[in-house]
CSV table of C-alpha atoms in Angstrom, one decimal:
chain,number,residue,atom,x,y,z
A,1,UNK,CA,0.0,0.0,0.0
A,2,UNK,CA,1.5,3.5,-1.1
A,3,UNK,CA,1.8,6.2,1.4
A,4,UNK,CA,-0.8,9.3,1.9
A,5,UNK,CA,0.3,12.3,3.4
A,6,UNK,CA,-1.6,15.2,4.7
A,7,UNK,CA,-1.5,18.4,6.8
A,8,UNK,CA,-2.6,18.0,10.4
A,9,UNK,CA,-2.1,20.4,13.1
A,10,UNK,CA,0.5,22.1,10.8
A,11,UNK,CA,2.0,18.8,10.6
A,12,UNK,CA,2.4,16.7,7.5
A,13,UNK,CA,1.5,12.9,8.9
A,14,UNK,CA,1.6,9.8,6.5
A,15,UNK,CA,0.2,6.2,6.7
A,16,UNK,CA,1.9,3.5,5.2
A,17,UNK,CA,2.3,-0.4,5.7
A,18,UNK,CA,4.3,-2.0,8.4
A,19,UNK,CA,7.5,-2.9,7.6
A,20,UNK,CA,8.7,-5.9,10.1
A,21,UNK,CA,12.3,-5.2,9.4
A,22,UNK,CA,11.9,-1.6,9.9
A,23,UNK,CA,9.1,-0.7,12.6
A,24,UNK,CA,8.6,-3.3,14.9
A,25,UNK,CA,10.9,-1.4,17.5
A,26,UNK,CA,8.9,1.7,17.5
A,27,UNK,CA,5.4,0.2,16.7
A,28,UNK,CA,6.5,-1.5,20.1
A,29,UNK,CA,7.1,1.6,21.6
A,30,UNK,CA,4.1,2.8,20.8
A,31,UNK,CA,2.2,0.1,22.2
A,32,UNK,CA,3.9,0.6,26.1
A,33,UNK,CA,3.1,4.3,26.4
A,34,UNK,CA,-0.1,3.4,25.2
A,35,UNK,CA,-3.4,2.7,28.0
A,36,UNK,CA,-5.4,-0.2,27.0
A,37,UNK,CA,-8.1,-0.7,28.9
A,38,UNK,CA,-10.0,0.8,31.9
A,39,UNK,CA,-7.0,1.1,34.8
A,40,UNK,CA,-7.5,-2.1,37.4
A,41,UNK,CA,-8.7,-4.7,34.7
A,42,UNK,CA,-7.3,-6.6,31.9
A,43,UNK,CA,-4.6,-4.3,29.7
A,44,UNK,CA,-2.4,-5.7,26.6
A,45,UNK,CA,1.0,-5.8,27.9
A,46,UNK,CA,3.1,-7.1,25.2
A,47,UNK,CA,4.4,-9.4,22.7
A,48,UNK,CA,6.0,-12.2,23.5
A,49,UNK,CA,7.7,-12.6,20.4
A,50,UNK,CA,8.1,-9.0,19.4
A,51,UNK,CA,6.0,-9.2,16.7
A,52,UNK,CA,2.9,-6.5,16.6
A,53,UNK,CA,0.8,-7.9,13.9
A,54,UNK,CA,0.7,-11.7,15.7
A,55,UNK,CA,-2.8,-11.3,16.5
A,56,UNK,CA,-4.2,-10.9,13.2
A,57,UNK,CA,-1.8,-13.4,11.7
A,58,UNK,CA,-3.7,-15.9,12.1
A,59,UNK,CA,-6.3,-14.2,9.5
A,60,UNK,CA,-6.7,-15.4,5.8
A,61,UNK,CA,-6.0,-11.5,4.8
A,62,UNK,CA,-4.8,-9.2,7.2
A,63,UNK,CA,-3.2,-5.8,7.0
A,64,UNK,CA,-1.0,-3.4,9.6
A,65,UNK,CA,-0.5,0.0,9.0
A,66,UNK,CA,1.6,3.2,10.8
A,67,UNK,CA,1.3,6.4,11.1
A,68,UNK,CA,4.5,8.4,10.4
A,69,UNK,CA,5.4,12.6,11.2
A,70,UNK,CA,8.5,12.6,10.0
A,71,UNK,CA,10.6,9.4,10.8
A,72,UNK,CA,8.9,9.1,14.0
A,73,UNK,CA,6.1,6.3,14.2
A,74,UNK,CA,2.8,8.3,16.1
A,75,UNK,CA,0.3,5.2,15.1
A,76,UNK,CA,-0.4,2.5,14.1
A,77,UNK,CA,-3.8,0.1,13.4
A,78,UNK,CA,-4.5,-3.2,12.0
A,79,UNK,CA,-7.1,-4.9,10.6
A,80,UNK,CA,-8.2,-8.1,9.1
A,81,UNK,CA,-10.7,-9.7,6.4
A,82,UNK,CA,-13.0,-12.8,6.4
A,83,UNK,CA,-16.2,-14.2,5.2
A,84,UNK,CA,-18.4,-15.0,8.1
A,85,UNK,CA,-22.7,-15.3,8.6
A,86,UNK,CA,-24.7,-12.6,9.1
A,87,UNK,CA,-27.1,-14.8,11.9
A,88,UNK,CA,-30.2,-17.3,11.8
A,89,UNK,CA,-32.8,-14.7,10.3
A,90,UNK,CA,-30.3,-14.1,6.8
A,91,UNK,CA,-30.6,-17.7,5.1
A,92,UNK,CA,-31.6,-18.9,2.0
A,93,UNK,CA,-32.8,-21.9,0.5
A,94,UNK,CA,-30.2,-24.3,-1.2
A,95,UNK,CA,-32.1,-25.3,-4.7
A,96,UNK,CA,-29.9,-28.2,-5.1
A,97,UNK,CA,-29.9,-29.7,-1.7
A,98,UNK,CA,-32.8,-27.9,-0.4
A,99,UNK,CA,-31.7,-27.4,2.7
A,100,UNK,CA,-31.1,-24.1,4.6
A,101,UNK,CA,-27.8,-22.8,4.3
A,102,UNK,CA,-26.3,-19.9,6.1
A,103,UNK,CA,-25.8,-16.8,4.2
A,104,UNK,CA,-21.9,-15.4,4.2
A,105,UNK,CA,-20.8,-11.5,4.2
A,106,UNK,CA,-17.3,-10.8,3.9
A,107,UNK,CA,-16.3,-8.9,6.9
A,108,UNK,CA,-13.5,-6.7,8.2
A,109,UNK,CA,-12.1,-6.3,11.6
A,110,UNK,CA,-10.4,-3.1,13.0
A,111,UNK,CA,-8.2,-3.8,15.9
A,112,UNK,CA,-5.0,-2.3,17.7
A,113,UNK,CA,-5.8,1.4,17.0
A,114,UNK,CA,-3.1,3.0,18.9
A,115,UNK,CA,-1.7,6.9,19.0
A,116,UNK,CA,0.9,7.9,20.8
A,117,UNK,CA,-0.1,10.1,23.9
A,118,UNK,CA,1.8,13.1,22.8
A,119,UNK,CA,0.4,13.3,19.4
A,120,UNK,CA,-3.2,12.8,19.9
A,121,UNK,CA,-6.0,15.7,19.2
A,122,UNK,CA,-4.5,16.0,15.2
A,123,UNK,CA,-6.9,13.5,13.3
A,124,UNK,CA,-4.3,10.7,13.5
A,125,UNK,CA,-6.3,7.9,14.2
A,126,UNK,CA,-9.1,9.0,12.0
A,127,UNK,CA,-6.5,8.7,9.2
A,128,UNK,CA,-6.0,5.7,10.0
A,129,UNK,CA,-9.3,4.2,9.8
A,130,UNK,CA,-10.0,5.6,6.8
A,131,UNK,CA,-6.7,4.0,5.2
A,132,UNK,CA,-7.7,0.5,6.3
A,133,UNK,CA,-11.1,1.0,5.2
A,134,UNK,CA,-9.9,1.7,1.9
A,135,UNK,CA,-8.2,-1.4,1.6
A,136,UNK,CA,-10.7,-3.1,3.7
A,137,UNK,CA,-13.1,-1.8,0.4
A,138,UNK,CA,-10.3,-2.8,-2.2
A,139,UNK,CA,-10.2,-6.0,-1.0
A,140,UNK,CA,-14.2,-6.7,-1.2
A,141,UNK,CA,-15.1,-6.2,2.4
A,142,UNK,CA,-19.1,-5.6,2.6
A,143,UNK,CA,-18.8,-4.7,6.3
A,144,UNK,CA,-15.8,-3.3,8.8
A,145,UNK,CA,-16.6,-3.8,12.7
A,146,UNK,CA,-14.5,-2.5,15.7
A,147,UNK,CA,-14.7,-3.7,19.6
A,148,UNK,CA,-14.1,-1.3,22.3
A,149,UNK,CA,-15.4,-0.6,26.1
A,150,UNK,CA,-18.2,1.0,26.5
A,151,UNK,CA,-17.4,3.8,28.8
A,152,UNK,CA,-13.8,4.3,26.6
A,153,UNK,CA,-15.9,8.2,24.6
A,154,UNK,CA,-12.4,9.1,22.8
A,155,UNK,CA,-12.6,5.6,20.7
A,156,UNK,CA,-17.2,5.5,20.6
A,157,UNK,CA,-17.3,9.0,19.5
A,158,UNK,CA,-14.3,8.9,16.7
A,159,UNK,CA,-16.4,5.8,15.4
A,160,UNK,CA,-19.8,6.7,15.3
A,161,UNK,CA,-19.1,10.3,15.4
A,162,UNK,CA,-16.5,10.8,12.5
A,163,UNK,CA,-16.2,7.2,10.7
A,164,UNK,CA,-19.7,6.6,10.5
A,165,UNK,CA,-20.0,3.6,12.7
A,166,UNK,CA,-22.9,2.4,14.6
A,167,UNK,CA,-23.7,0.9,17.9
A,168,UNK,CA,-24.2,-3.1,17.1
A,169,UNK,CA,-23.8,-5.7,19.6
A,170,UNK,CA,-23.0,-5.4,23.2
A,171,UNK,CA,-21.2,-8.9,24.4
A,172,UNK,CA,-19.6,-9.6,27.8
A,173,UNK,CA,-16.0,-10.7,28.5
A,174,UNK,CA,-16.1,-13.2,31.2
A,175,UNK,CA,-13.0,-13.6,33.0
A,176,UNK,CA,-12.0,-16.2,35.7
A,177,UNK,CA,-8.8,-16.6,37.8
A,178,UNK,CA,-6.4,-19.4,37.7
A,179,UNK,CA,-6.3,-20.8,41.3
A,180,UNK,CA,-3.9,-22.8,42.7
A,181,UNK,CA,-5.9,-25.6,43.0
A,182,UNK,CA,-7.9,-27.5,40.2
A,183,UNK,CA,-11.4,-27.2,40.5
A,184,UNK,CA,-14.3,-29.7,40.0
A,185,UNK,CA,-15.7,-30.8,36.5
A,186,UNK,CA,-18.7,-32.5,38.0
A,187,UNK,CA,-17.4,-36.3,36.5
A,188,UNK,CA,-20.0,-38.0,38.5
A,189,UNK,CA,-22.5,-36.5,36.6
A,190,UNK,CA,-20.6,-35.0,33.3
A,191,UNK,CA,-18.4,-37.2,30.9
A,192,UNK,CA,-16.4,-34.8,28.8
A,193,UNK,CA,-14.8,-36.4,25.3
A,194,UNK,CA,-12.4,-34.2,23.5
A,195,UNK,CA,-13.1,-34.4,19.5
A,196,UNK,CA,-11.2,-34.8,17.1
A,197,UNK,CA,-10.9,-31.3,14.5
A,198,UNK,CA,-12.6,-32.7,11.9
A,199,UNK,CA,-15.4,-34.3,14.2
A,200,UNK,CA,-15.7,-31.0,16.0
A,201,UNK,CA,-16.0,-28.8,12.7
A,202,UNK,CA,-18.9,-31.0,11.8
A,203,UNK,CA,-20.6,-30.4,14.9
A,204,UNK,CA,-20.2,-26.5,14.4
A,205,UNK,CA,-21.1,-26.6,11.0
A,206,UNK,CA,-24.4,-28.5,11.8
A,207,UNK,CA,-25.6,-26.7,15.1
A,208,UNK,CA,-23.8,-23.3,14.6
A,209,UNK,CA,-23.1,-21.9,11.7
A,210,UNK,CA,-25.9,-19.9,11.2
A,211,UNK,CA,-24.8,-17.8,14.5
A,212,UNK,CA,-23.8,-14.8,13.9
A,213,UNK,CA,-20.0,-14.0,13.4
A,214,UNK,CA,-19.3,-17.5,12.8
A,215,UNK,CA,-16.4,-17.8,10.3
A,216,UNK,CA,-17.0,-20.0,7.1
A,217,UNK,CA,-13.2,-20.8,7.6
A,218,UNK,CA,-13.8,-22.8,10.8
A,219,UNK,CA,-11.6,-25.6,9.9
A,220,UNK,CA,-8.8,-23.2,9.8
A,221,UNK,CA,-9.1,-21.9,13.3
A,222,UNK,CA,-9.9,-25.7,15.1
A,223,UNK,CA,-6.4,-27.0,12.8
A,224,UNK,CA,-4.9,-24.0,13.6
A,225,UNK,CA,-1.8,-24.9,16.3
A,226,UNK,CA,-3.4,-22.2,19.0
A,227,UNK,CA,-6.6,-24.1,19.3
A,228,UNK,CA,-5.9,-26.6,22.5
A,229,UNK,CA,-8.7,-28.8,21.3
A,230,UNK,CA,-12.3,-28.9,21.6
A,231,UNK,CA,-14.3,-30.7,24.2
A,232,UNK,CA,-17.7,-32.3,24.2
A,233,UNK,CA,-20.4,-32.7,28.0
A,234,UNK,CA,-22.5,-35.1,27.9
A,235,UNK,CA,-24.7,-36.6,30.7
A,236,UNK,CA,-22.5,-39.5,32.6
A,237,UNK,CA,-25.6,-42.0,31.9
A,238,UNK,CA,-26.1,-41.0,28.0
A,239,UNK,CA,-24.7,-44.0,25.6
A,240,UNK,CA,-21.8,-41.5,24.4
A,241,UNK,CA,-18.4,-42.1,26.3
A,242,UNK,CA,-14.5,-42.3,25.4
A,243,UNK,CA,-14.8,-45.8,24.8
A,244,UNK,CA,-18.3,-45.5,22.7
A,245,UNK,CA,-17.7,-42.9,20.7
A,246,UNK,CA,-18.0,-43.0,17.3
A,247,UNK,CA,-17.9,-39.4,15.3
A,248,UNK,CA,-19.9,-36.6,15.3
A,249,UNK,CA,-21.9,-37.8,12.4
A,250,UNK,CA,-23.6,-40.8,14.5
A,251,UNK,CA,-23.9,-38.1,17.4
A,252,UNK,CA,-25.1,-35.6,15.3
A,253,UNK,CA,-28.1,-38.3,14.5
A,254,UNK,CA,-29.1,-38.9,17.7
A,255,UNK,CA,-27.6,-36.8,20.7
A,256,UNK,CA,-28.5,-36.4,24.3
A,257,UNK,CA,-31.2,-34.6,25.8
A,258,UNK,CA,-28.2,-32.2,27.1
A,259,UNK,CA,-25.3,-31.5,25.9
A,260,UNK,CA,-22.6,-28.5,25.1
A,261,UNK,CA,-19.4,-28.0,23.8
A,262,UNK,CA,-16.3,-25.5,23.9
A,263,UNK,CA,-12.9,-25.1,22.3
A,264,UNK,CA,-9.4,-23.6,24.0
A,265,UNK,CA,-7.3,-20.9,22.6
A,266,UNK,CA,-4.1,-20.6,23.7
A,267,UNK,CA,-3.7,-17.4,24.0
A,268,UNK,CA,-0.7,-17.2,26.4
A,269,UNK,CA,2.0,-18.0,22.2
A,270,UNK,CA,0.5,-14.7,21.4
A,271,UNK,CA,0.6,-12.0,24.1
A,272,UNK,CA,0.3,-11.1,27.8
A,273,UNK,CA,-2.0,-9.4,29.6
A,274,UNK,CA,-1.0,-7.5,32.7
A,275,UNK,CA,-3.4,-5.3,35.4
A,276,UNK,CA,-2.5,-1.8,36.4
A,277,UNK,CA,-3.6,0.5,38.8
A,278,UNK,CA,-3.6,-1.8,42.0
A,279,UNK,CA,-2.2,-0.5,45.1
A,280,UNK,CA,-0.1,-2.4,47.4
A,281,UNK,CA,-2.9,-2.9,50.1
A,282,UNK,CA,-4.4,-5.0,46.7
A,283,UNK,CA,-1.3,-6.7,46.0
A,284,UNK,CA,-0.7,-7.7,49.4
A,285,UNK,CA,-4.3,-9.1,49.7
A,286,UNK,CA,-3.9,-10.7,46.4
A,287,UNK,CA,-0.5,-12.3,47.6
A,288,UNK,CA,-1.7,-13.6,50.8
A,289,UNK,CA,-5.1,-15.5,49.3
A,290,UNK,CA,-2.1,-17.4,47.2
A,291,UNK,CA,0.0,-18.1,49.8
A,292,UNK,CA,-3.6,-19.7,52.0
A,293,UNK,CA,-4.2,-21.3,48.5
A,294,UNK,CA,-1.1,-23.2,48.3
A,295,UNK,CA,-0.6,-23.9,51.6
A,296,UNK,CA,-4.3,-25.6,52.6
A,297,UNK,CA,-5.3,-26.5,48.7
A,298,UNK,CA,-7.8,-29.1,50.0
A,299,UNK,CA,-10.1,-26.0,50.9
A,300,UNK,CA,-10.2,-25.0,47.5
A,301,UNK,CA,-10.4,-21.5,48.4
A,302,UNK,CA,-10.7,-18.9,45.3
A,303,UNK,CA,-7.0,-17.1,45.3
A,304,UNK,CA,-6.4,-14.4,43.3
A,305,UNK,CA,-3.3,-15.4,41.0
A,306,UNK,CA,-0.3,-12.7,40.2
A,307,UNK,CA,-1.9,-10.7,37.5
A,308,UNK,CA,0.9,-8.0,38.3
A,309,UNK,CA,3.0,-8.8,36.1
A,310,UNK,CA,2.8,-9.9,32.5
A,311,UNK,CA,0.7,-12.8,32.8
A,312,UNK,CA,-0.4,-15.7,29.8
A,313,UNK,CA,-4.5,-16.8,29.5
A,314,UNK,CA,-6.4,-19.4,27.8
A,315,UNK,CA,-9.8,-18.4,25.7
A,316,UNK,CA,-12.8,-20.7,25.7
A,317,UNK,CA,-14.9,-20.3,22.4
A,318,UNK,CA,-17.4,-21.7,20.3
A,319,UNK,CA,-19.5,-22.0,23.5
A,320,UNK,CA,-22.6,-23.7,22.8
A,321,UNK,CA,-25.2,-26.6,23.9
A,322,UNK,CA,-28.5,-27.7,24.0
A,323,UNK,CA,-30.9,-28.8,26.1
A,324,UNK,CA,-32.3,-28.2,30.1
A,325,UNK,CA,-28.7,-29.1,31.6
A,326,UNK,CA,-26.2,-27.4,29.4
A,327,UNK,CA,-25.7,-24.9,32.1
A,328,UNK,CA,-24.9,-27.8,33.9
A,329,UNK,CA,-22.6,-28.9,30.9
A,330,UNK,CA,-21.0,-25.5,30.3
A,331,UNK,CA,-19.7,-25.4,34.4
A,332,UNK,CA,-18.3,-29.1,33.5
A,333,UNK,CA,-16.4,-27.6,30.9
A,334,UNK,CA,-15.1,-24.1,32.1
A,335,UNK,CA,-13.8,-26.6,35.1
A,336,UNK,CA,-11.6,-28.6,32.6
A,337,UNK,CA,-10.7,-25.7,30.9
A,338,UNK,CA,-9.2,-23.8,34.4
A,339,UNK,CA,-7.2,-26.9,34.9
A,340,UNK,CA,-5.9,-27.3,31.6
A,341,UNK,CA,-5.5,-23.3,31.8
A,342,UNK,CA,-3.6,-24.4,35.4
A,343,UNK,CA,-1.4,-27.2,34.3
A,344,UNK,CA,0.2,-24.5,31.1
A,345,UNK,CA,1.1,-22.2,33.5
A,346,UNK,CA,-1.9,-19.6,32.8
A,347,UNK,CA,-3.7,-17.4,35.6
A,348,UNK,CA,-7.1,-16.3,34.3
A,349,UNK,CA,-9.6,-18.1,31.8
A,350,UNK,CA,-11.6,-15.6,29.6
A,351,UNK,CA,-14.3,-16.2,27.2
A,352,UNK,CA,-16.4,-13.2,25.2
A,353,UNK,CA,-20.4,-14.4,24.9
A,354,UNK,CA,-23.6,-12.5,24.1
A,355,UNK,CA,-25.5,-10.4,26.6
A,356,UNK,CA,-28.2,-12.8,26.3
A,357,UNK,CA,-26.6,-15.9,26.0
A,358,UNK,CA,-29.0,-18.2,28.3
A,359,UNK,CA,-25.1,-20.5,28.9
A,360,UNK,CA,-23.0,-17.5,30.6
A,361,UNK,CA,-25.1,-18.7,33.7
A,362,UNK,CA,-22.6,-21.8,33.7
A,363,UNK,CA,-19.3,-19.4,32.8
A,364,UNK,CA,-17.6,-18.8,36.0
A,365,UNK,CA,-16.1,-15.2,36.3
A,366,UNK,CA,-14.9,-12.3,38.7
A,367,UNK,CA,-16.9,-9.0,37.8
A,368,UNK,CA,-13.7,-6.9,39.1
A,369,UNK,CA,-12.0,-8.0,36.1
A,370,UNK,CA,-14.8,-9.3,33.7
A,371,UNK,CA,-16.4,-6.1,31.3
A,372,UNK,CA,-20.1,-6.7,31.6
A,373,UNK,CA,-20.7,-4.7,28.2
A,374,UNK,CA,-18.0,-4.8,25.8
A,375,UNK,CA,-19.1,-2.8,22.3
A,376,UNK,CA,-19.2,-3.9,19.1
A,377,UNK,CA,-19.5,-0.9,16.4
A,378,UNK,CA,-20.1,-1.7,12.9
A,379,UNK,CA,-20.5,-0.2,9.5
A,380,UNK,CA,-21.6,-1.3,5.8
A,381,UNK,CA,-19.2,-0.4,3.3
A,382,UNK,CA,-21.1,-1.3,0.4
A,383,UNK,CA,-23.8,-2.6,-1.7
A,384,UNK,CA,-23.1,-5.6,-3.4
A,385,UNK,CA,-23.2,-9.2,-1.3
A,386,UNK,CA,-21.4,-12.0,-2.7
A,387,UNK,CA,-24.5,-14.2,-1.7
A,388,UNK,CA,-27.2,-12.2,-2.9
A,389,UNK,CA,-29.2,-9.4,-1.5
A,390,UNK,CA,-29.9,-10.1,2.6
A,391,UNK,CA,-30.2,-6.6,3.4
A,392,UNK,CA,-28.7,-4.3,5.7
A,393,UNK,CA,-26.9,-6.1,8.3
A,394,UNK,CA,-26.2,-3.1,10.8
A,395,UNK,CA,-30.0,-2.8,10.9
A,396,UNK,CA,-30.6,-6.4,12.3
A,397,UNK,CA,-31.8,-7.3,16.0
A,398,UNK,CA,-29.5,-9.4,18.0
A,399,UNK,CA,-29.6,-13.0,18.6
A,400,UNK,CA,-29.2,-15.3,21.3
A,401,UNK,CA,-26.0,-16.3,20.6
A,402,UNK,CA,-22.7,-14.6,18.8
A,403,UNK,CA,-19.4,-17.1,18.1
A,404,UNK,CA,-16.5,-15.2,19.2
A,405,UNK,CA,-13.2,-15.5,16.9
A,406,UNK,CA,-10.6,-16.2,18.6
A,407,UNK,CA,-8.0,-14.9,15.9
A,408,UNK,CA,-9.5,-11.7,17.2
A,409,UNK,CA,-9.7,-11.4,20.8
């Protein structure tokens, strides 16, 4: 992408790609004088490999650009493409199978919008946006979406204010410390069988793929070497065990009454998280519920782990289930996943779900450093839809349910 200059603030600022041989130093720069996040909860810390585009890497197509006054880097954003559905009211009828199918958009994701402190105020990071947008539009994109926190007015008001964004979904991130004990999955009621990739894309594809958000590319992100596996509840009495099972397909004909599944991220390859703000009265309290912890784990007492310091976590997605005890299912699983989360060294679990997602009743999670309502802005950037005319997306009510990329979190 070739660079475009303008004059801001009597300054002449230009946005061009990121060169990895040539930027990574200040891009990371950047990124530590940077706040991210409301002060006491979850904040990006760093890379662990020194690499600021890792978390869109994962992406089919994905882009990073800086912002430049001078030789000095005062920006950067990134942003990624893929096809994904639009939810269970946009489908259309297959007239050679005649079966519903779920309707694809081609989507874009804005992530990692950053400005540097001392040069904010000068239409920067509107720049910005508009240059991935452009290639977002070059590149066939029918929509471009953006998360941010709620109460964060500097980011909501440059989006809907000046970019044209509007207010779209309002998920939660649910995050749950990594104790020093393991914690129960409920085995005397719950039998848990991890699925093969291939058995556990079938399952999506059949009983989720017309969520919203959900990425036709699912195979890629259940191969990809990130994804810990993906596990499967099912009622301890049902027929399906380790020893009985015999593929999604046969499940898929006749499942339980109950029943839910999740996959693990690893997040902990990509970046760390750290939590600022704390004062040493916190630190000290934090310190001594992990020193009880270890000492007496048999009372399973909930410890709050170092989260201090730059810190790894695991992320739960494709949360879903059927059935009068999936909540049931869902605690089953989030148990397994703390102590896989435990045993690779990570201290908090998080997983991003709808507002009114009827599972997050079985998600475990601390609201001091959970976001109750995360925001999801989202504009159309054209006309056209690859898969025929579905209307205007940004206009649609929201469903039960979102699925959650994890390339994205």
């Amino acid at each position: 992408m070739g660079e475009e200059a303008s004059s801001t603030a009597m300054v002449q600022v230009s946005v061009r790609e990121f060169d990895p041989n040539k930027d990574r130093e200040s891009v990371e720069a950047v990124e530590r004088i940077c706040e991210v996040g409301p002060s006491g909860k979850l904040s990006l810390f760093t890379d662990l490999h020194g690499d600021p585009i890792t978390r869109v890497r994962n992406s089919p197509t994905f882009l990073m650009l800086v912002a430049e006054i001078g030789e000095e880097t005062v920006g950067m954003i990134r942003g990624c493409i893929k096809t994904v559905t639009c939810g269970k009211k946009l489908q259309r009828l297959d007239k050679t199978t005649t079966k519903q199918v779920p309707v694809y958009t081609k989507l874009a994701y804005i992530l990692g919008l950053r400005v540097s402190p001392f040069h904010r105020r000068m239409g920067i990071a509107l720049k910005l946006v508009q240059a991935i947008e452009k290639w977002f539009s070059d590149n066939g994109a029918e929509y471009s979406y953006m998360a941010t926190e709620n109460d964060n007015e500097a980011s909501v008001k440059l989006f809907t204010e000046k970019c044209g964004y509007s207010k779209f979904r309002t998920p939660s991130i649910l995050v749950n410390p990594v104790f020093a004990h393991r914690v129960s999955t409920n085995s005397s009621r719950v039998t848990i069988i991890p699925l093969a990739p291939a058995d556990a894309e079938s399952l999506y594809r059949s009983r989720f793929a017309t969520t919203e958000f959900f990425p036709r590319d699912i195979d890629s992100v259940l191969n990809n070497k990130l994804t810990l596996g993906t596990f499967l509840a099912v009622p301890k009495d049902c027929r399906y065990s380790h020893d009985t099972w015999q593929g999604a397909e046969e499940f898929l004909l006749d499942p339980p009454g109950s029943w839910a599944v999740v996959s693990v991220w690893n997040s902990k390859d990509m970046y760390t998280l750290e939590v600022k703000g704390a004062s040493r009265v916190n630190r000290a309290l934090a310190k001594a519920t992990r020193l009880v912890d270890r000492a007496l784990p048999w009372l399973k007492l909930p410890s709050f782990p170092n989260l201090f310091e730059p810190f790894g976590f695991q992320l739960m997605y494709g949360l879903g289930g059927f059935g009068p005890d999936a909540v049931t299912m869902v605690r089953a699983l989030c148990g397994l996943t703390h102590n896989l989360a435990k045993e690779q060294g990570c201290r908090v679990v998080a997983t991003e779900v709808s507002s009114t997602e009827p599972l997050r009743f079985g998600v475990p999670h601390w609201k001091m450093l959970s976001c109750e309502e995360d925001l999801w802005c989202i504009k159309r950037l054209g006309e056209d839809y690859s898969d025929g005319a579905v209307g205007d997306w940004t206009k649609s009510p929201p469903g039960f349910s979102i699925f959650v990329d994890p390339r994205e979190f």
